[in-house]
Short mmCIF file of C-alpha atoms in Angstrom, two decimals:
data_model
loop_
_atom_site.label_atom_id
_atom_site.label_comp_id
_atom_site.label_asym_id
_atom_site.label_seq_id
_atom_site.Cartn_x
_atom_site.Cartn_y
_atom_site.Cartn_z
CA MET A 1 -42.55 0.21 2.42
CA GLU A 2 -42.34 2.96 4.96
CA GLY A 3 -39.34 4.90 6.05
CA HIS A 4 -37.02 4.64 3.05
CA PRO A 5 -36.34 7.53 0.68
CA VAL A 6 -38.07 7.61 -2.68
CA ILE A 7 -34.92 8.69 -4.52
CA ASN A 8 -32.31 6.16 -5.57
CA ARG A 9 -28.99 7.53 -6.81
CA GLU A 10 -27.24 5.41 -9.43
CA TRP A 11 -24.28 5.76 -11.80
CA HIS A 12 -24.85 5.49 -15.56
CA LEU A 13 -22.32 5.12 -18.36
CA VAL A 14 -23.14 7.87 -20.87
CA SER A 15 -20.26 7.46 -23.34
CA ARG A 16 -17.60 4.82 -23.94
CA PRO A 17 -14.19 5.94 -22.70
CA VAL A 18 -11.27 6.06 -25.11
CA GLY A 19 -8.01 5.54 -23.24
CA TRP A 20 -8.31 6.80 -19.68
CA PRO A 21 -11.95 7.22 -18.59
CA LYS A 22 -13.09 10.79 -17.98
CA THR A 23 -15.69 12.19 -15.58
CA GLU A 24 -17.94 13.24 -18.47
CA ASP A 25 -18.25 9.59 -19.59
CA PHE A 26 -20.46 9.02 -16.53
CA ALA A 27 -23.50 10.54 -14.82
CA LEU A 28 -24.91 10.23 -11.30
CA VAL A 29 -28.64 9.92 -11.95
CA GLU A 30 -31.60 10.16 -9.59
CA ALA A 31 -34.26 7.47 -10.08
CA GLU A 32 -37.12 6.06 -8.06
CA VAL A 33 -36.37 3.33 -5.55
CA PRO A 34 -37.48 0.17 -7.40
CA THR A 35 -40.30 -2.05 -6.17
CA PRO A 36 -39.38 -5.72 -5.89
CA GLY A 37 -41.51 -8.09 -7.97
CA GLU A 38 -42.44 -11.70 -7.33
CA GLY A 39 -39.40 -13.72 -6.22
CA GLN A 40 -37.38 -10.54 -5.76
CA VAL A 41 -35.81 -8.66 -2.86
CA LEU A 42 -35.07 -4.96 -2.36
CA VAL A 43 -31.59 -4.38 -0.97
CA ARG A 44 -30.22 -1.21 0.57
CA ASN A 45 -26.57 -1.41 -0.45
CA LYS A 46 -24.03 -0.82 2.31
CA TYR A 47 -20.75 -1.46 0.50
CA LEU A 48 -19.96 -1.29 -3.22
CA SER A 49 -17.00 -2.77 -5.02
CA VAL A 50 -14.89 -1.05 -7.68
CA ASP A 51 -12.49 -3.26 -9.60
CA PRO A 52 -10.06 -3.01 -12.53
CA TYR A 53 -12.12 -5.39 -14.73
CA MET A 54 -14.89 -2.76 -14.88
CA ARG A 55 -12.75 -0.76 -17.29
CA GLY A 56 -13.17 -3.57 -19.84
CA ARG A 57 -16.94 -3.53 -19.52
CA MET A 58 -16.99 0.16 -20.44
CA SER A 59 -15.76 -0.67 -23.95
CA ALA A 60 -18.08 -2.01 -26.63
CA ALA A 61 -15.58 -4.75 -27.54
CA LYS A 62 -16.80 -8.30 -26.99
CA SER A 63 -15.16 -9.58 -23.84
CA TYR A 64 -15.81 -12.26 -21.23
CA ALA A 65 -18.46 -10.02 -19.66
CA ASP A 66 -21.13 -8.11 -21.58
CA PRO A 67 -20.34 -4.40 -22.04
CA TYR A 68 -22.19 -1.95 -19.82
CA GLU A 69 -25.14 -0.45 -21.71
CA LEU A 70 -25.04 3.26 -22.43
CA GLY A 71 -27.59 5.28 -20.49
CA LYS A 72 -28.16 2.43 -18.02
CA VAL A 73 -26.96 1.85 -14.48
CA MET A 74 -23.62 0.00 -14.26
CA GLN A 75 -23.10 -3.23 -12.33
CA GLY A 76 -20.61 -4.46 -9.79
CA GLY A 77 -20.29 -6.36 -6.56
CA ALA A 78 -22.28 -5.06 -3.60
CA VAL A 79 -23.31 -6.19 -0.16
CA GLY A 80 -26.35 -4.82 1.62
CA GLU A 81 -29.37 -5.33 3.84
CA VAL A 82 -32.69 -6.69 2.60
CA VAL A 83 -35.38 -4.07 3.31
CA GLU A 84 -38.25 -5.77 1.46
CA SER A 85 -38.67 -9.39 0.38
CA ASN A 86 -41.07 -11.20 -1.93
CA ALA A 87 -38.94 -14.33 -1.96
CA GLU A 88 -38.78 -17.58 -0.01
CA GLY A 89 -35.71 -18.07 2.11
CA ILE A 90 -34.61 -14.44 2.34
CA ALA A 91 -36.05 -12.27 5.09
CA VAL A 92 -36.03 -8.54 5.80
CA GLY A 93 -32.86 -7.83 7.77
CA ASP A 94 -30.78 -10.52 6.05
CA HIS A 95 -27.49 -9.43 4.51
CA VAL A 96 -26.79 -10.45 0.94
CA LEU A 97 -24.00 -10.29 -1.61
CA HIS A 98 -25.09 -9.52 -5.17
CA PHE A 99 -24.00 -7.91 -8.42
CA PHE A 100 -26.16 -4.80 -8.59
CA GLY A 101 -23.72 -2.19 -7.36
CA TRP A 102 -23.13 1.40 -8.49
CA ARG A 103 -26.48 2.34 -6.87
CA GLU A 104 -28.00 2.87 -3.43
CA TYR A 105 -30.98 0.49 -3.72
CA ALA A 106 -31.29 -2.60 -5.89
CA ALA A 107 -34.27 -4.82 -6.66
CA LEU A 108 -33.12 -8.23 -7.83
CA ASP A 109 -34.17 -11.84 -8.20
CA ALA A 110 -33.48 -13.72 -4.98
CA ARG A 111 -31.56 -16.36 -6.96
CA HIS A 112 -28.92 -13.68 -7.70
CA ALA A 113 -28.44 -12.94 -3.98
CA VAL A 114 -26.09 -14.88 -1.69
CA LYS A 115 -26.74 -14.64 2.03
CA VAL A 116 -23.66 -13.66 4.06
CA ASP A 117 -23.07 -13.73 7.80
CA ALA A 118 -22.39 -10.29 9.26
CA ASP A 119 -21.35 -11.88 12.57
CA ALA A 120 -18.70 -14.19 11.08
CA ALA A 121 -16.79 -11.38 9.34
CA PRO A 122 -17.23 -7.67 8.60
CA LEU A 123 -19.66 -7.18 5.70
CA SER A 124 -17.06 -5.45 3.53
CA THR A 125 -14.85 -8.57 3.55
CA TYR A 126 -17.41 -10.37 1.37
CA LEU A 127 -16.43 -7.99 -1.44
CA GLY A 128 -12.73 -8.60 -0.96
CA VAL A 129 -10.80 -11.02 1.18
CA LEU A 130 -13.73 -13.50 1.43
CA GLY A 131 -15.34 -12.46 -1.85
CA MET A 132 -14.53 -12.37 -5.53
CA THR A 133 -11.01 -10.98 -5.14
CA GLY A 134 -10.17 -13.61 -2.52
CA LEU A 135 -11.52 -16.44 -4.64
CA THR A 136 -9.55 -15.07 -7.61
CA ALA A 137 -6.35 -15.34 -5.59
CA TYR A 138 -7.22 -18.81 -4.31
CA ALA A 139 -8.29 -20.32 -7.64
CA GLY A 140 -5.49 -18.72 -9.66
CA LEU A 141 -2.75 -19.80 -7.30
CA LEU A 142 -3.95 -23.26 -6.36
CA ARG A 143 -5.80 -24.46 -9.45
CA THR A 144 -4.45 -22.53 -12.46
CA ALA A 145 -0.85 -22.21 -11.27
CA ALA A 146 -1.03 -25.59 -9.45
CA PHE A 147 0.95 -24.25 -6.50
CA LYS A 148 2.65 -26.86 -4.34
CA GLU A 149 4.59 -26.65 -1.10
CA GLY A 150 8.16 -25.51 -1.65
CA ASP A 151 7.41 -23.39 -4.75
CA ALA A 152 8.97 -19.94 -5.08
CA VAL A 153 6.17 -17.53 -5.97
CA PHE A 154 6.28 -14.08 -7.58
CA VAL A 155 3.21 -11.81 -7.58
CA SER A 156 2.82 -8.49 -9.37
CA GLY A 157 0.35 -5.88 -8.14
CA ALA A 158 1.15 -7.50 -4.82
CA ALA A 159 -0.31 -4.80 -2.56
CA GLY A 160 -3.67 -4.96 -4.32
CA ALA A 161 -6.67 -6.94 -3.11
CA VAL A 162 -5.83 -10.05 -5.16
CA GLY A 163 -2.05 -9.91 -5.05
CA SER A 164 -1.71 -9.48 -1.30
CA GLN A 165 -3.87 -12.54 -0.76
CA VAL A 166 -1.97 -14.65 -3.31
CA GLY A 167 1.29 -13.99 -1.48
CA GLN A 168 -0.16 -14.77 1.94
CA ILE A 169 -1.92 -17.97 0.84
CA ALA A 170 1.35 -19.13 -0.74
CA ARG A 171 3.21 -18.37 2.50
CA LEU A 172 0.60 -20.11 4.67
CA LYS A 173 0.75 -23.15 2.38
CA GLY A 174 4.53 -23.51 2.57
CA ALA A 175 6.10 -21.55 -0.29
CA SER A 176 9.91 -21.57 -0.20
CA ARG A 177 9.97 -17.87 -1.10
CA VAL A 178 7.30 -15.22 -1.78
CA ILE A 179 8.26 -12.16 -3.82
CA GLY A 180 6.04 -9.20 -4.65
CA SER A 181 6.24 -6.07 -6.76
CA ALA A 182 4.28 -2.87 -6.19
CA GLY A 183 4.33 0.74 -7.31
CA SER A 184 5.45 2.61 -4.19
CA ASP A 185 8.01 2.24 -1.40
CA GLU A 186 5.16 2.39 1.13
CA LYS A 187 3.48 -0.62 -0.50
CA VAL A 188 6.78 -2.53 -0.64
CA LYS A 189 7.25 -1.98 3.11
CA LEU A 190 3.70 -3.22 3.73
CA LEU A 191 4.35 -6.42 1.74
CA VAL A 192 7.39 -7.37 3.79
CA GLU A 193 6.39 -6.08 7.22
CA GLU A 194 2.67 -6.82 7.33
CA TYR A 195 1.97 -9.51 4.72
CA GLY A 196 5.10 -11.56 5.38
CA PHE A 197 6.57 -11.53 1.86
CA ASP A 198 10.23 -12.63 1.82
CA ALA A 199 11.18 -9.93 -0.66
CA ALA A 200 9.51 -7.08 -2.50
CA PHE A 201 10.48 -4.26 -4.84
CA ASN A 202 9.12 -1.04 -6.32
CA TYR A 203 8.91 -1.56 -10.09
CA LYS A 204 9.33 2.20 -10.60
CA ASN A 205 12.85 2.03 -9.09
CA GLY A 206 14.48 0.23 -12.01
CA PRO A 207 14.05 -2.49 -14.66
CA VAL A 208 11.78 -5.25 -13.37
CA ALA A 209 14.06 -7.99 -14.74
CA GLU A 210 17.04 -6.76 -12.72
CA GLN A 211 15.05 -6.26 -9.51
CA LEU A 212 13.41 -9.67 -9.84
CA LYS A 213 16.78 -11.36 -10.39
CA GLN A 214 18.02 -9.87 -7.11
CA ALA A 215 14.84 -10.81 -5.25
CA ALA A 216 14.72 -14.35 -6.70
CA PRO A 217 18.32 -15.51 -7.16
CA ASP A 218 17.16 -19.13 -7.49
CA GLY A 219 14.39 -18.34 -9.97
CA ILE A 220 10.63 -18.73 -9.55
CA ASP A 221 8.24 -21.65 -9.91
CA VAL A 222 5.00 -19.66 -10.03
CA TYR A 223 4.23 -16.19 -11.33
CA PHE A 224 0.80 -14.72 -10.61
CA ASP A 225 0.34 -11.93 -13.16
CA ASN A 226 -1.85 -8.92 -12.41
CA VAL A 227 0.10 -6.48 -14.54
CA GLY A 228 1.37 -7.91 -17.83
CA GLY A 229 3.91 -6.03 -19.94
CA GLU A 230 7.45 -5.77 -18.56
CA HIS A 231 6.58 -7.88 -15.51
CA LEU A 232 5.47 -10.84 -17.61
CA GLU A 233 8.66 -10.75 -19.67
CA ALA A 234 10.79 -10.55 -16.51
CA ALA A 235 8.94 -13.50 -14.93
CA ILE A 236 9.42 -15.68 -18.03
CA GLY A 237 13.11 -14.83 -17.75
CA ARG A 238 13.31 -16.13 -14.15
CA LEU A 239 11.06 -19.19 -14.60
CA ASN A 240 12.45 -22.48 -13.33
CA ARG A 241 11.94 -25.77 -15.11
CA GLY A 242 8.26 -26.71 -15.02
CA GLY A 243 7.29 -23.20 -13.93
CA ARG A 244 3.70 -21.98 -14.23
CA ILE A 245 2.32 -18.53 -14.94
CA ALA A 246 -1.32 -17.72 -14.13
CA VAL A 247 -2.53 -14.62 -15.96
CA CYS A 248 -5.19 -12.89 -13.89
CA GLY A 249 -5.07 -9.34 -15.22
CA MET A 250 -2.94 -6.88 -17.17
CA ILE A 251 -3.74 -3.54 -15.59
CA SER A 252 -0.65 -1.96 -17.19
CA VAL A 253 -2.34 -2.11 -20.61
CA TYR A 254 -6.05 -1.54 -19.78
CA ASN A 255 -6.10 2.08 -20.88
CA ASP A 256 -3.68 1.74 -23.81
CA THR A 257 -5.05 2.68 -27.19
CA GLU A 258 -2.18 0.86 -28.97
CA PRO A 259 -1.47 -2.85 -28.47
CA ALA A 260 1.29 -3.39 -25.90
CA PRO A 261 4.38 -5.24 -27.18
CA GLY A 262 4.31 -8.88 -26.11
CA PRO A 263 7.04 -10.60 -24.11
CA ARG A 264 10.05 -11.05 -26.40
CA ASN A 265 11.36 -14.14 -24.61
CA LEU A 266 8.57 -16.69 -25.03
CA ALA A 267 11.12 -19.18 -26.40
CA ARG A 268 12.28 -19.64 -22.78
CA LEU A 269 9.10 -21.63 -22.21
CA ILE A 270 10.61 -24.34 -24.40
CA GLN A 271 13.74 -24.68 -22.26
CA THR A 272 11.79 -24.50 -19.00
CA ARG A 273 8.79 -26.57 -20.20
CA GLY A 274 6.88 -23.73 -18.62
CA ARG A 275 3.29 -22.80 -19.22
CA ILE A 276 1.19 -19.65 -19.24
CA GLU A 277 -2.53 -19.93 -18.63
CA GLY A 278 -5.18 -17.25 -18.35
CA PHE A 279 -8.13 -17.69 -16.02
CA LEU A 280 -11.36 -16.05 -14.93
CA VAL A 281 -12.76 -16.34 -11.44
CA GLY A 282 -16.23 -17.04 -12.90
CA ASP A 283 -15.06 -20.48 -14.01
CA HIS A 284 -14.10 -21.46 -10.45
CA TYR A 285 -17.13 -20.75 -8.29
CA ASP A 286 -17.22 -24.47 -7.44
CA LEU A 287 -14.25 -23.69 -5.15
CA GLN A 288 -16.17 -21.04 -3.16
CA PRO A 289 -17.25 -23.30 -0.23
CA GLN A 290 -13.76 -24.82 0.09
CA PHE A 291 -12.22 -21.34 -0.17
CA VAL A 292 -14.34 -19.81 2.61
CA GLN A 293 -13.81 -22.90 4.78
CA GLU A 294 -10.02 -22.67 4.45
CA VAL A 295 -9.43 -18.92 4.26
CA GLY A 296 -12.20 -17.76 6.64
CA PRO A 297 -10.40 -19.08 9.76
CA TRP A 298 -7.10 -17.46 8.62
CA VAL A 299 -8.91 -14.13 8.35
CA ALA A 300 -10.62 -14.61 11.73
CA SER A 301 -7.36 -15.56 13.48
CA GLY A 302 -5.42 -12.69 11.89
CA GLU A 303 -2.98 -15.08 10.16
CA LEU A 304 -4.13 -13.68 6.83
CA LYS A 305 -4.10 -9.90 6.93
CA TYR A 306 -6.05 -7.63 4.64
CA ARG A 307 -6.32 -3.92 4.01
CA GLU A 308 -9.22 -1.94 2.67
CA THR A 309 -9.27 1.52 1.21
CA ALA A 310 -12.74 2.91 1.85
CA VAL A 311 -14.29 5.89 0.09
CA GLU A 312 -17.50 7.30 1.58
CA GLY A 313 -20.66 8.06 -0.39
CA ILE A 314 -22.27 7.07 -3.69
CA GLU A 315 -21.25 10.46 -5.12
CA ASN A 316 -17.59 9.34 -4.80
CA ASN A 317 -18.09 5.92 -6.45
CA LEU A 318 -16.56 7.12 -9.73
CA GLU A 319 -13.55 8.73 -8.05
CA ALA A 320 -12.95 5.46 -6.17
CA PHE A 321 -12.94 3.59 -9.49
CA PHE A 322 -10.45 6.08 -10.99
CA GLY A 323 -8.34 5.53 -7.88
CA VAL A 324 -8.15 1.78 -8.57
CA LEU A 325 -6.93 2.43 -12.12
CA ARG A 326 -4.27 4.82 -10.78
CA GLY A 327 -3.21 2.39 -8.04
CA ASP A 328 -4.21 4.68 -5.16
CA ASN A 329 -5.65 1.84 -3.10
CA ILE A 330 -3.89 -0.43 -0.66
CA GLY A 331 -5.85 -3.67 -0.60
CA LYS A 332 -9.48 -3.72 -1.66
CA MET A 333 -11.06 -0.46 -2.74
CA ILE A 334 -14.63 -0.23 -1.46
CA VAL A 335 -17.30 2.44 -1.35
CA LYS A 336 -19.20 2.75 1.93
CA LEU A 337 -22.75 4.02 1.70
#
């Protein structure tokens, strides 16, 4: 097709990181813009997603998602504009959500593309608040943790894309108390002042167990875990009878080379009849229509607030990913092309 560049820049994984990923584990490679085949579309990506789970895919270990292949372009959420189409039902100019990020142009089977409405919400929201991170919050809180009105909810990583939405959905659905933890005083202020959390604390300011006890004097009914480690142990310690813990992520241990010590107080689950359950958003895509129907209007009305941290340019995609692992972002970290 006319008018688009012939060079496509894309990020490859060149060696598997040990511990914290390093710049030399990756390469920004120039390739030709692909030609879409039968049943395919060519998408010019506009926004790319970087997420903590990507660290797991950089290791060779068998996980819930296949490892990234060495010497090949990496994958991740992306939203973009269709510039060429050989597929029924998707036209040039349509906007689609797909999984071929970490590159400027992607040719993909139309069945892997989901049309999104650029008029209903900003395109970037389909990577965050109305996308995978939003559905993660929704499914984990409502299905895995079986949240019900009147529950006291504690969320770790609460200023992140998932955590901030968990807290707000809980509040909008009638939680008795919403408590969050984050890693800076600025984030704590944001949780209380902008997201409407009842209490929040900076986990770097003292033992999590002590700070949680102050923030939740009557205990908690639900803990949404994004962090693991000390937070998980503290939450088990504050769990009320019949309490539920949904384990979404454990970013505190992602770059550890030694196994992290487990919570030492699991016996409390016997007294509380509590449960801990891990979940993956991929098992809950059946909730997507219900999720967008319920959460979309909250986003549109401003009742549910969201933040994005945007980094410009494909050349900064890797630095944006490092930023997520360091906790630099407030809300969803996205790369704008």
